[in-house]
Amino acid sequence: MKTTRRDRPADSPIWALRSSNPYLQGVYAPTVHETTAVELEVAGELPRDLYGAYVRNGPNPVFEPENLYHWFDGDGMVHAVQFRDGRADYRSRFVRTRGLADEMTAGRAIWPGVMGHADFDAPRHYLKDTANTDVLYHNGRLLALWYLCGEPYGLDPLTLDSRGIVDFGGARTSTVSAHPKVDERTGELVYFTLDDFAAPFMTYGVVSGNGEKVHEVPIDLPGPRAPHDLTITENYSILHDLPFFHDADVLRHHGHRVTRFHRELPSRFGVLPRLGAADTIRWFEFAPGYVLHMVNAWEEDDWIVMDGCFQPDPSIRRNPSEGVLGSMLGYLRVHAHLHRWRMNLATGETREEQLDDLNVEFCLPDTDRYGVKTRYSYHQYLPEDMYTVEFRALVKYDHEARSRTRYDYEPGWYASEAPFARRVGAVEEDDGYVVTLATEATSLRSECWVLLAREIERGPIARVKLPARVPSGFHAKWIKGERIWER
Ligand SMILES: [Fe+2]
């Protein structure tokens, strides 16, 4: 193994080591290093038909926060484990956001963070656009994106070096949410963005496969909303108006984004043609609740079928004994199950059903199949009694057989979102691998695990030993090898 930069055992900033905030300790603690390491040691054997990269984004705060740290606040850092010819390399790089640059110049934190008082005089946004949430491939580069809708930051797919803000052919006028969807058949990227205070509270848009914005329309919502995801089918896009949102007046006048479950309101999904005008959207009503992440959606005759992780009661479960941390810890204790919604475009009929009862989130199908029918998805199991967010098992769903298999991580190991990596030459939907990053809570060793998608219950067939600790983080994708090495 050759490593150009290595972590020291104490690889976190001193201010984080001194903190008692659980999201700055152990598997969550930020690292101060960017690492490049090639030809890593592997326990087991890496398949030679695993060709591409596991790429994951996550928070990694550089400067000591002025206020209580929230897990959502940290500067974006992208980690990649790159596989070819039965070998693996690792890279990690900060996303060089404008917010990080401003704070590097100032030598301190500028933005208040989620737990602080919103600073409407801060540059660009009352919170720092960290680009720390999602990462995906589009038009020759990776995009790092922020959950509250920010500027899309382009990264080199091999080196992860930041390539600046992506402007969609000079036509980008809005920010972009986390979780836009790329239709691999057309190359189009479908996105939304939000406004906290003024109509249009949502804007919907499409970027072509060669990076030009080709469509953008306002979406008429009753007020500010806080959707996190959207889905696509071959012909339609499905947007969220969910009854779990903040009060704009409280935010404006008191500086806090207080999110509340309005259980008297329905969940609404808006369906519009991919390039549809604003007035072509049709709204379908369902039981109240919230959805962070959808699995996928597709068309079946007149029906749109959509599977996702539904929270029937997204109320924040504060534990008074947790004091000032209670709000953050409670908000992050998600209770979600696999759910199916159906919308009939001919009759307006709706149907919904719970598909399983296990508490799962961070769900991914084969992302090459976004918009077309998928049978399988890969989720993270969240234990009911979790203190912080803990991914404790990988769960594979068969949506047709209505069955699941799981692999419980070894005690002490905490994993990350686990995308499907299609085997080179594969035809069948689950012919390939599932890849995740994991860190052991006592030793703080990190590894990248490769599992057979058809036999996840066997556990990893190969464990790549990483030379640096990878803090727990948010979203991951599988990037095909030709997009990294055959450009
Ligand atoms: Fe997300």
CSV table of C-alpha atoms and ligand atoms in Angstrom, one decimal:
chain,number,residue,atom,x,y,z
A,1,MET,CA,0.0,0.0,0.0
A,2,LYS,CA,1.3,3.5,-0.9
A,3,THR,CA,-0.1,6.4,1.0
A,4,THR,CA,0.8,10.0,0.3
A,5,ARG,CA,-1.0,11.4,3.4
A,6,ARG,CA,-2.0,9.5,6.5
A,7,ASP,CA,-4.1,10.2,9.5
A,8,ARG,CA,-2.5,10.3,12.9
A,9,PRO,CA,-4.3,8.5,15.7
A,10,ALA,CA,-5.6,11.8,16.9
A,11,ASP,CA,-6.9,13.1,13.6
A,12,SER,CA,-9.6,15.4,14.8
A,13,PRO,CA,-9.2,19.1,15.5
A,14,ILE,CA,-8.6,19.9,19.2
A,15,TRP,CA,-11.9,21.8,19.6
A,16,ALA,CA,-13.8,18.7,18.4
A,17,LEU,CA,-11.8,16.4,20.8
A,18,ARG,CA,-12.8,18.7,23.7
A,19,SER,CA,-16.5,18.7,22.8
A,20,SER,CA,-19.1,16.5,24.5
A,21,ASN,CA,-21.4,16.7,21.5
A,22,PRO,CA,-22.0,13.1,20.4
A,23,TYR,CA,-22.0,14.2,16.7
A,24,LEU,CA,-18.3,15.4,17.2
A,25,GLN,CA,-17.1,12.2,18.8
A,26,GLY,CA,-16.2,8.6,17.9
A,27,VAL,CA,-17.4,7.6,14.4
A,28,TYR,CA,-18.8,11.1,13.8
A,29,ALA,CA,-15.7,13.0,14.7
A,30,PRO,CA,-14.4,15.2,11.9
A,31,THR,CA,-11.0,14.5,10.4
A,32,VAL,CA,-8.5,17.2,9.5
A,33,HIS,CA,-6.9,15.2,6.6
A,34,GLU,CA,-7.4,14.8,2.9
A,35,THR,CA,-6.0,11.5,2.0
A,36,THR,CA,-4.8,9.7,-1.1
A,37,ALA,CA,-3.9,6.0,-0.8
A,38,VAL,CA,-3.4,3.5,-3.5
A,39,GLU,CA,-3.3,-0.3,-3.7
A,40,LEU,CA,-4.9,-0.8,-0.4
A,41,GLU,CA,-4.7,-4.0,1.7
A,42,VAL,CA,-7.8,-6.2,1.3
A,43,ALA,CA,-9.1,-9.1,3.4
A,44,GLY,CA,-10.7,-11.5,1.0
A,45,GLU,CA,-10.6,-11.0,-2.7
A,46,LEU,CA,-11.9,-8.1,-4.7
A,47,PRO,CA,-13.8,-9.2,-7.8
A,48,ARG,CA,-12.2,-8.2,-11.0
A,49,ASP,CA,-15.6,-7.3,-12.5
A,50,LEU,CA,-16.1,-4.6,-9.8
A,51,TYR,CA,-15.2,-1.6,-11.9
A,52,GLY,CA,-15.9,1.9,-10.6
A,53,ALA,CA,-16.1,3.8,-7.3
A,54,TYR,CA,-18.1,4.0,-4.1
A,55,VAL,CA,-18.4,7.8,-3.5
A,56,ARG,CA,-19.9,9.2,-0.3
A,57,ASN,CA,-20.5,12.7,0.9
A,58,GLY,CA,-20.8,13.8,4.6
A,59,PRO,CA,-20.2,16.6,7.1
A,60,ASN,CA,-16.7,17.4,8.3
A,61,PRO,CA,-16.5,20.8,10.1
A,62,VAL,CA,-13.3,22.7,9.8
A,63,PHE,CA,-13.9,25.5,12.2
A,64,GLU,CA,-15.2,25.3,15.8
A,65,PRO,CA,-18.9,26.3,15.7
A,66,GLU,CA,-20.1,29.4,17.5
A,67,ASN,CA,-23.2,27.5,18.7
A,68,LEU,CA,-24.1,23.9,19.5
A,69,TYR,CA,-23.0,21.8,16.6
A,70,HIS,CA,-25.6,20.0,14.5
A,71,TRP,CA,-24.7,17.0,12.4
A,72,PHE,CA,-26.1,18.8,9.3
A,73,ASP,CA,-23.7,21.7,9.7
A,74,GLY,CA,-20.3,20.3,8.8
A,75,ASP,CA,-18.4,21.2,5.7
A,76,GLY,CA,-18.8,18.7,2.9
A,77,MET,CA,-16.1,16.1,2.5
A,78,VAL,CA,-16.3,13.5,-0.3
A,79,HIS,CA,-14.7,10.0,0.2
A,80,ALA,CA,-14.2,7.6,-2.7
A,81,VAL,CA,-13.0,4.0,-2.8
A,82,GLN,CA,-12.1,3.2,-6.4
A,83,PHE,CA,-12.0,-0.3,-7.7
A,84,ARG,CA,-10.4,-1.8,-10.9
A,85,ASP,CA,-8.4,-4.9,-11.8
A,86,GLY,CA,-9.1,-6.4,-8.3
A,87,ARG,CA,-7.4,-3.4,-6.6
A,88,ALA,CA,-8.7,-0.5,-4.6
A,89,ASP,CA,-7.6,3.1,-4.0
A,90,TYR,CA,-9.0,5.7,-1.5
A,91,ARG,CA,-9.3,9.4,-1.8
A,92,SER,CA,-11.0,12.1,0.4
A,93,ARG,CA,-11.3,15.7,-0.4
A,94,PHE,CA,-13.2,18.7,1.1
A,95,VAL,CA,-15.7,20.3,-1.2
A,96,ARG,CA,-14.3,23.7,-1.8
A,97,THR,CA,-17.4,25.7,-1.2
A,98,ARG,CA,-17.6,29.5,-1.2
A,99,GLY,CA,-18.7,29.2,2.5
A,100,LEU,CA,-15.6,27.2,3.4
A,101,ALA,CA,-13.4,29.7,1.5
A,102,ASP,CA,-15.0,32.6,3.4
A,103,GLU,CA,-14.4,30.9,6.7
A,104,MET,CA,-10.8,30.0,5.7
A,105,THR,CA,-10.2,33.7,5.0
A,106,ALA,CA,-11.8,34.8,8.3
A,107,GLY,CA,-10.1,32.0,10.2
A,108,ARG,CA,-13.3,31.2,12.0
A,109,ALA,CA,-16.9,30.0,11.6
A,110,ILE,CA,-19.1,32.7,10.1
A,111,TRP,CA,-22.5,31.0,9.9
A,112,PRO,CA,-24.5,30.2,13.0
A,113,GLY,CA,-25.4,26.6,12.2
A,114,VAL,CA,-28.8,24.9,12.5
A,115,MET,CA,-28.9,25.2,16.3
A,116,GLY,CA,-27.9,28.9,16.3
A,117,HIS,CA,-29.9,32.1,15.5
A,118,ALA,CA,-30.3,32.4,11.7
A,119,ASP,CA,-28.0,35.2,10.4
A,120,PHE,CA,-29.8,36.9,7.6
A,121,ASP,CA,-26.8,39.2,7.2
A,122,ALA,CA,-24.5,36.3,6.4
A,123,PRO,CA,-23.3,36.0,2.8
A,124,ARG,CA,-25.8,34.3,0.4
A,125,HIS,CA,-27.9,32.3,2.9
A,126,TYR,CA,-28.7,32.4,6.6
A,127,LEU,CA,-27.0,29.0,6.9
A,128,LYS,CA,-23.8,27.9,5.3
A,129,ASP,CA,-24.2,26.0,2.0
A,130,THR,CA,-21.8,23.2,2.8
A,131,ALA,CA,-22.6,20.9,-0.2
A,132,ASN,CA,-22.3,18.1,2.4
A,133,THR,CA,-25.4,16.0,1.7
A,134,ASP,CA,-25.6,14.2,-1.7
A,135,VAL,CA,-23.2,13.3,-4.4
A,136,LEU,CA,-24.0,12.0,-7.9
A,137,TYR,CA,-22.6,11.8,-11.4
A,138,HIS,CA,-23.9,14.0,-14.2
A,139,ASN,CA,-22.3,15.2,-17.5
A,140,GLY,CA,-18.7,14.2,-16.8
A,141,ARG,CA,-18.4,15.3,-13.2
A,142,LEU,CA,-19.6,14.6,-9.7
A,143,LEU,CA,-22.0,17.1,-8.1
A,144,ALA,CA,-21.9,17.7,-4.4
A,145,LEU,CA,-25.2,19.1,-3.1
A,146,TRP,CA,-26.8,20.5,0.0
A,147,TYR,CA,-30.1,19.5,1.6
A,148,LEU,CA,-31.5,23.0,2.0
A,149,CYS,CA,-30.8,23.7,-1.7
A,150,GLY,CA,-27.5,25.2,-2.6
A,151,GLU,CA,-25.1,25.7,-5.4
A,152,PRO,CA,-24.1,22.5,-7.2
A,153,TYR,CA,-20.4,22.0,-6.8
A,154,GLY,CA,-18.6,20.0,-9.5
A,155,LEU,CA,-15.8,17.5,-8.6
A,156,ASP,CA,-13.4,15.6,-10.7
A,157,PRO,CA,-14.7,11.9,-10.7
A,158,LEU,CA,-11.2,10.5,-10.2
A,159,THR,CA,-9.3,13.0,-8.0
A,160,LEU,CA,-12.4,14.5,-6.2
A,161,ASP,CA,-10.8,17.9,-6.7
A,162,SER,CA,-13.3,20.7,-6.7
A,163,ARG,CA,-14.0,22.2,-10.2
A,164,GLY,CA,-16.2,25.1,-9.1
A,165,ILE,CA,-19.9,25.8,-9.2
A,166,VAL,CA,-21.8,24.2,-12.0
A,167,ASP,CA,-24.0,26.8,-13.8
A,168,PHE,CA,-25.9,24.5,-16.3
A,169,GLY,CA,-24.6,26.2,-19.4
A,170,GLY,CA,-24.8,29.7,-17.9
A,171,ALA,CA,-28.6,29.4,-17.5
A,172,ARG,CA,-28.8,28.4,-13.8
A,173,THR,CA,-30.8,30.9,-11.8
A,174,SER,CA,-31.9,28.8,-8.9
A,175,THR,CA,-30.2,26.7,-6.3
A,176,VAL,CA,-30.6,22.9,-6.4
A,177,SER,CA,-31.8,20.5,-3.8
A,178,ALA,CA,-30.1,17.3,-2.7
A,179,HIS,CA,-31.4,14.3,-4.5
A,180,PRO,CA,-32.0,15.4,-8.1
A,181,LYS,CA,-32.6,12.4,-10.2
A,182,VAL,CA,-30.6,11.5,-13.3
A,183,ASP,CA,-32.5,9.5,-16.0
A,184,GLU,CA,-29.7,7.2,-17.4
A,185,ARG,CA,-31.7,6.7,-20.6
A,186,THR,CA,-31.7,10.4,-21.6
A,187,GLY,CA,-29.0,11.8,-19.4
A,188,GLU,CA,-31.4,14.4,-18.0
A,189,LEU,CA,-31.0,15.7,-14.5
A,190,VAL,CA,-34.3,16.5,-12.8
A,191,TYR,CA,-34.3,18.8,-9.8
A,192,PHE,CA,-36.3,21.1,-7.5
A,193,THR,CA,-35.4,24.0,-5.3
A,194,LEU,CA,-37.1,25.7,-2.4
A,195,ASP,CA,-37.8,29.2,-1.1
A,196,ASP,CA,-38.3,29.6,2.6
A,197,PHE,CA,-40.2,32.9,2.5
A,198,ALA,CA,-41.8,33.8,-0.8
A,199,ALA,CA,-43.6,32.2,-3.7
A,200,PRO,CA,-42.8,30.3,-5.7
A,201,PHE,CA,-42.0,28.2,-2.7
A,202,MET,CA,-40.8,25.5,-5.0
A,203,THR,CA,-39.2,25.6,-8.5
A,204,TYR,CA,-38.9,22.5,-10.7
A,205,GLY,CA,-36.3,22.1,-13.4
A,206,VAL,CA,-34.6,19.8,-15.9
A,207,VAL,CA,-31.0,19.9,-17.2
A,208,SER,CA,-30.1,18.1,-20.4
A,209,GLY,CA,-27.5,15.3,-20.6
A,210,ASN,CA,-24.9,17.8,-21.8
A,211,GLY,CA,-25.4,20.1,-18.9
A,212,GLU,CA,-27.8,22.8,-20.3
A,213,LYS,CA,-30.8,23.9,-18.4
A,214,VAL,CA,-33.8,23.1,-20.6
A,215,HIS,CA,-36.8,23.7,-18.4
A,216,GLU,CA,-37.7,25.5,-15.2
A,217,VAL,CA,-41.2,26.3,-13.8
A,218,PRO,CA,-42.6,27.6,-10.5
A,219,ILE,CA,-44.6,25.1,-8.5
A,220,ASP,CA,-47.6,26.5,-6.6
A,221,LEU,CA,-47.5,25.4,-3.0
A,222,PRO,CA,-49.7,26.7,-0.2
A,223,GLY,CA,-46.6,27.9,1.7
A,224,PRO,CA,-43.0,27.2,2.5
A,225,ARG,CA,-42.4,23.4,2.6
A,226,ALA,CA,-39.4,21.2,3.4
A,227,PRO,CA,-39.4,18.3,1.0
A,228,HIS,CA,-36.2,16.4,0.7
A,229,ASP,CA,-36.5,14.2,-2.4
A,230,LEU,CA,-38.3,13.7,-5.7
A,231,THR,CA,-38.8,10.8,-8.1
A,232,ILE,CA,-39.0,10.4,-11.8
A,233,THR,CA,-40.7,7.9,-14.2
A,234,GLU,CA,-40.1,7.6,-17.9
A,235,ASN,CA,-42.5,10.5,-18.6
A,236,TYR,CA,-43.3,12.2,-15.3
A,237,SER,CA,-41.7,13.8,-12.2
A,238,ILE,CA,-43.3,13.5,-8.8
A,239,LEU,CA,-42.8,16.4,-6.3
A,240,HIS,CA,-43.6,16.4,-2.5
A,241,ASP,CA,-45.9,18.7,-0.5
A,242,LEU,CA,-45.7,17.0,3.0
A,243,PRO,CA,-47.2,18.2,6.2
A,244,PHE,CA,-43.9,18.5,8.1
A,245,PHE,CA,-42.5,22.0,7.6
A,246,HIS,CA,-41.3,25.1,9.3
A,247,ASP,CA,-43.1,28.3,10.1
A,248,ALA,CA,-41.7,31.2,7.9
A,249,ASP,CA,-42.8,33.9,10.4
A,250,VAL,CA,-40.9,32.1,13.3
A,251,LEU,CA,-37.9,31.8,11.1
A,252,ARG,CA,-38.0,35.4,10.0
A,253,HIS,CA,-38.7,37.0,13.4
A,254,HIS,CA,-37.1,34.6,15.8
A,255,GLY,CA,-34.3,33.2,13.7
A,256,HIS,CA,-35.1,29.5,14.2
A,257,ARG,CA,-36.2,26.9,11.7
A,258,VAL,CA,-38.8,25.2,13.9
A,259,THR,CA,-40.3,22.2,12.0
A,260,ARG,CA,-43.6,20.8,13.1
A,261,PHE,CA,-45.9,17.9,12.0
A,262,HIS,CA,-49.2,19.2,10.8
A,263,ARG,CA,-51.1,16.0,11.2
A,264,GLU,CA,-54.4,17.6,10.0
A,265,LEU,CA,-53.0,18.1,6.5
A,266,PRO,CA,-52.6,15.3,3.9
A,267,SER,CA,-49.4,14.2,2.2
A,268,ARG,CA,-49.6,15.4,-1.4
A,269,PHE,CA,-47.6,14.3,-4.4
A,270,GLY,CA,-47.6,16.4,-7.5
A,271,VAL,CA,-47.2,14.7,-10.8
A,272,LEU,CA,-46.2,16.6,-13.9
A,273,PRO,CA,-44.8,15.6,-17.3
A,274,ARG,CA,-41.0,15.9,-17.3
A,275,LEU,CA,-41.1,19.0,-19.4
A,276,GLY,CA,-44.6,20.0,-18.3
A,277,ALA,CA,-45.8,23.6,-17.8
A,278,ALA,CA,-46.6,24.7,-14.2
A,279,ASP,CA,-50.3,24.3,-14.7
A,280,THR,CA,-50.0,20.6,-15.8
A,281,ILE,CA,-49.2,19.4,-12.3
A,282,ARG,CA,-51.8,17.2,-10.7
A,283,TRP,CA,-51.8,16.6,-6.9
A,284,PHE,CA,-52.7,13.4,-5.2
A,285,GLU,CA,-53.5,13.2,-1.5
A,286,PHE,CA,-52.4,10.5,0.9
A,287,ALA,CA,-52.2,9.9,4.7
A,288,PRO,CA,-50.2,12.6,6.5
A,289,GLY,CA,-46.5,11.9,7.3
A,290,TYR,CA,-43.1,12.6,5.9
A,291,VAL,CA,-40.7,11.0,3.5
A,292,LEU,CA,-37.0,11.7,3.5
A,293,HIS,CA,-36.0,9.3,0.8
A,294,MET,CA,-37.9,7.6,-2.0
A,295,VAL,CA,-36.7,4.3,-3.5
A,296,ASN,CA,-38.0,4.8,-7.0
A,297,ALA,CA,-41.1,5.4,-9.1
A,298,TRP,CA,-42.4,4.0,-12.5
A,299,GLU,CA,-45.4,3.7,-14.7
A,300,GLU,CA,-47.7,0.7,-14.9
A,301,ASP,CA,-50.5,1.4,-17.5
A,302,ASP,CA,-52.4,4.5,-16.1
A,303,TRP,CA,-50.8,4.1,-12.7
A,304,ILE,CA,-47.7,5.7,-11.2
A,305,VAL,CA,-46.2,3.4,-8.6
A,306,MET,CA,-43.8,4.9,-6.0
A,307,ASP,CA,-41.9,3.1,-3.2
A,308,GLY,CA,-40.2,4.9,-0.4
A,309,CYS,CA,-39.5,5.2,3.3
A,310,PHE,CA,-42.6,6.6,5.0
A,311,GLN,CA,-42.7,8.2,8.4
A,312,PRO,CA,-46.3,8.2,9.6
A,313,ASP,CA,-45.4,10.3,12.6
A,314,PRO,CA,-42.4,12.6,12.0
A,315,SER,CA,-43.0,14.4,15.3
A,316,ILE,CA,-39.7,15.2,17.0
A,317,ARG,CA,-39.2,12.9,19.9
A,318,ARG,CA,-37.3,14.9,22.4
A,319,ASN,CA,-36.0,13.3,25.6
A,320,PRO,CA,-36.0,15.9,28.3
A,321,SER,CA,-33.0,14.3,30.0
A,322,GLU,CA,-30.9,15.1,27.0
A,323,GLY,CA,-31.0,18.8,27.7
A,324,VAL,CA,-29.9,21.2,25.0
A,325,LEU,CA,-29.0,18.3,22.7
A,326,GLY,CA,-32.5,16.9,22.9
A,327,SER,CA,-33.9,18.7,19.9
A,328,MET,CA,-31.1,17.6,17.5
A,329,LEU,CA,-31.0,14.0,18.8
A,330,GLY,CA,-34.7,13.6,18.7
A,331,TYR,CA,-35.1,15.1,15.2
A,332,LEU,CA,-32.6,12.5,13.9
A,333,ARG,CA,-34.3,9.5,15.4
A,334,VAL,CA,-36.3,8.6,12.3
A,335,HIS,CA,-39.1,6.0,12.3
A,336,ALA,CA,-39.8,4.9,8.8
A,337,HIS,CA,-41.0,1.8,6.9
A,338,LEU,CA,-41.1,0.7,3.3
A,339,HIS,CA,-44.3,2.0,1.8
A,340,ARG,CA,-46.0,2.1,-1.7
A,341,TRP,CA,-48.1,4.9,-3.1
A,342,ARG,CA,-50.1,4.5,-6.3
A,343,MET,CA,-51.6,7.3,-8.4
A,344,ASN,CA,-54.0,6.7,-11.3
A,345,LEU,CA,-53.5,9.4,-14.0
A,346,ALA,CA,-56.7,8.4,-15.8
A,347,THR,CA,-59.2,8.3,-12.8
A,348,GLY,CA,-57.4,10.2,-10.1
A,349,GLU,CA,-57.7,7.2,-7.8
A,350,THR,CA,-55.0,6.7,-5.1
A,351,ARG,CA,-53.9,3.7,-3.1
A,352,GLU,CA,-51.2,3.2,-0.5
A,353,GLU,CA,-49.9,0.4,1.6
A,354,GLN,CA,-47.2,-0.5,4.1
A,355,LEU,CA,-44.9,-3.0,2.6
A,356,ASP,CA,-42.9,-3.9,5.7
A,357,ASP,CA,-42.5,-2.8,9.3
A,358,LEU,CA,-38.8,-2.7,9.8
A,359,ASN,CA,-37.3,0.7,10.6
A,360,VAL,CA,-35.3,1.4,7.5
A,361,GLU,CA,-33.9,4.5,5.7
A,362,PHE,CA,-31.1,5.6,3.3
A,363,CYS,CA,-32.7,3.4,0.6
A,364,LEU,CA,-31.3,2.9,-2.9
A,365,PRO,CA,-32.3,0.9,-5.9
A,366,ASP,CA,-29.9,0.3,-8.8
A,367,THR,CA,-29.7,4.0,-9.6
A,368,ASP,CA,-29.2,3.3,-13.3
A,369,ARG,CA,-32.9,2.3,-13.2
A,370,TYR,CA,-34.3,5.4,-11.7
A,371,GLY,CA,-37.7,6.0,-13.4
A,372,VAL,CA,-38.2,2.4,-14.6
A,373,LYS,CA,-39.6,-0.5,-12.6
A,374,THR,CA,-37.2,-1.9,-10.0
A,375,ARG,CA,-37.6,-5.1,-8.0
A,376,TYR,CA,-34.8,-4.7,-5.4
A,377,SER,CA,-33.6,-2.0,-3.1
A,378,TYR,CA,-30.9,-1.7,-0.4
A,379,HIS,CA,-31.6,0.0,2.9
A,380,GLN,CA,-30.0,0.8,6.3
A,381,TYR,CA,-31.7,-0.6,9.4
A,382,LEU,CA,-32.1,1.9,12.2
A,383,PRO,CA,-32.5,0.3,15.7
A,384,GLU,CA,-35.5,1.6,17.6
A,385,ASP,CA,-33.3,2.5,20.6
A,386,MET,CA,-30.6,4.4,18.8
A,387,TYR,CA,-29.0,7.3,20.6
A,388,THR,CA,-27.4,8.9,17.5
A,389,VAL,CA,-28.1,7.8,14.0
A,390,GLU,CA,-26.7,4.3,13.7
A,391,PHE,CA,-26.9,2.1,10.6
A,392,ARG,CA,-26.7,-1.3,12.1
A,393,ALA,CA,-27.7,-3.7,9.3
A,394,LEU,CA,-28.0,-3.8,5.5
A,395,VAL,CA,-31.5,-4.8,4.4
A,396,LYS,CA,-32.3,-5.9,0.8
A,397,TYR,CA,-35.9,-5.8,-0.2
A,398,ASP,CA,-37.5,-7.8,-3.0
A,399,HIS,CA,-40.5,-5.6,-3.8
A,400,GLU,CA,-42.2,-8.3,-5.9
A,401,ALA,CA,-41.8,-11.3,-3.6
A,402,ARG,CA,-42.5,-8.9,-0.6
A,403,SER,CA,-39.5,-10.3,1.2
A,404,ARG,CA,-36.3,-9.1,2.7
A,405,THR,CA,-32.9,-10.4,3.6
A,406,ARG,CA,-30.4,-8.7,5.9
A,407,TYR,CA,-26.8,-8.6,7.1
A,408,ASP,CA,-26.4,-7.4,10.6
A,409,TYR,CA,-23.1,-5.5,11.0
A,410,GLU,CA,-20.7,-6.9,13.5
A,411,PRO,CA,-21.0,-5.3,17.0
A,412,GLY,CA,-19.3,-2.0,17.1
A,413,TRP,CA,-19.3,-1.4,13.3
A,414,TYR,CA,-21.3,1.5,11.9
A,415,ALA,CA,-21.8,1.6,8.1
A,416,SER,CA,-22.9,4.1,5.5
A,417,GLU,CA,-25.4,4.2,2.7
A,418,ALA,CA,-24.8,1.2,0.4
A,419,PRO,CA,-25.3,1.6,-3.3
A,420,PHE,CA,-25.6,-1.3,-5.8
A,421,ALA,CA,-22.6,-1.8,-8.1
A,422,ARG,CA,-23.6,-3.6,-11.2
A,423,ARG,CA,-21.1,-6.4,-12.2
A,424,VAL,CA,-19.4,-5.7,-15.5
A,425,GLY,CA,-21.5,-7.5,-18.1
A,426,ALA,CA,-24.5,-8.1,-15.9
A,427,VAL,CA,-28.0,-8.2,-17.2
A,428,GLU,CA,-30.2,-9.2,-14.2
A,429,GLU,CA,-31.2,-6.4,-11.9
A,430,ASP,CA,-29.3,-7.7,-8.8
A,431,ASP,CA,-26.3,-9.2,-10.5
A,432,GLY,CA,-23.6,-7.3,-8.8
A,433,TYR,CA,-22.4,-6.0,-5.5
A,434,VAL,CA,-23.4,-3.8,-2.7
A,435,VAL,CA,-20.7,-1.5,-1.3
A,436,THR,CA,-20.5,0.4,1.9
A,437,LEU,CA,-18.0,2.2,4.2
A,438,ALA,CA,-17.9,1.2,7.8
A,439,THR,CA,-16.0,2.4,11.0
A,440,GLU,CA,-15.5,0.5,14.2
A,441,ALA,CA,-16.4,2.6,17.2
A,442,THR,CA,-13.6,1.6,19.6
A,443,SER,CA,-10.6,1.3,17.3
A,444,LEU,CA,-11.9,3.9,14.9
A,445,ARG,CA,-10.6,1.7,12.0
A,446,SER,CA,-12.5,2.2,8.7
A,447,GLU,CA,-13.0,-0.3,6.0
A,448,CYS,CA,-14.9,-0.5,2.7
A,449,TRP,CA,-17.0,-3.7,2.4
A,450,VAL,CA,-18.1,-5.4,-0.8
A,451,LEU,CA,-21.1,-7.8,-0.6
A,452,LEU,CA,-22.7,-10.0,-3.2
A,453,ALA,CA,-26.1,-8.3,-3.9
A,454,ARG,CA,-27.7,-11.7,-4.2
A,455,GLU,CA,-26.3,-13.0,-0.9
A,456,ILE,CA,-26.0,-10.0,1.3
A,457,GLU,CA,-26.6,-12.2,4.3
A,458,ARG,CA,-23.2,-13.7,3.8
A,459,GLY,CA,-21.6,-10.4,4.8
A,460,PRO,CA,-18.6,-8.9,3.0
A,461,ILE,CA,-16.7,-11.0,0.5
A,462,ALA,CA,-13.9,-8.4,0.6
A,463,ARG,CA,-12.9,-5.8,3.2
A,464,VAL,CA,-10.7,-3.0,2.0
A,465,LYS,CA,-8.6,-1.6,4.9
A,466,LEU,CA,-8.7,2.2,4.7
A,467,PRO,CA,-5.6,4.1,5.9
A,468,ALA,CA,-7.8,6.9,7.4
A,469,ARG,CA,-10.9,7.1,9.5
A,470,VAL,CA,-14.0,8.0,7.6
A,471,PRO,CA,-16.5,9.9,9.7
A,472,SER,CA,-20.1,8.8,9.5
A,473,GLY,CA,-21.9,10.7,6.8
A,474,PHE,CA,-24.8,11.0,4.4
A,475,HIS,CA,-25.3,9.9,0.8
A,476,ALA,CA,-23.4,7.6,-1.4
A,477,LYS,CA,-23.5,6.5,-5.1
A,478,TRP,CA,-21.8,3.9,-7.3
A,479,ILE,CA,-19.9,5.6,-10.2
A,480,LYS,CA,-19.2,3.4,-13.2
A,481,GLY,CA,-15.5,2.9,-14.0
A,482,GLU,CA,-15.8,4.2,-17.6
A,483,ARG,CA,-16.9,7.5,-16.1
A,484,ILE,CA,-13.7,7.7,-14.0
A,485,TRP,CA,-10.9,6.2,-16.2
A,486,GLU,CA,-12.3,6.3,-19.8
A,487,ARG,CA,-13.1,10.0,-20.2
B,1,FE,FE,-31.0,12.8,1.9
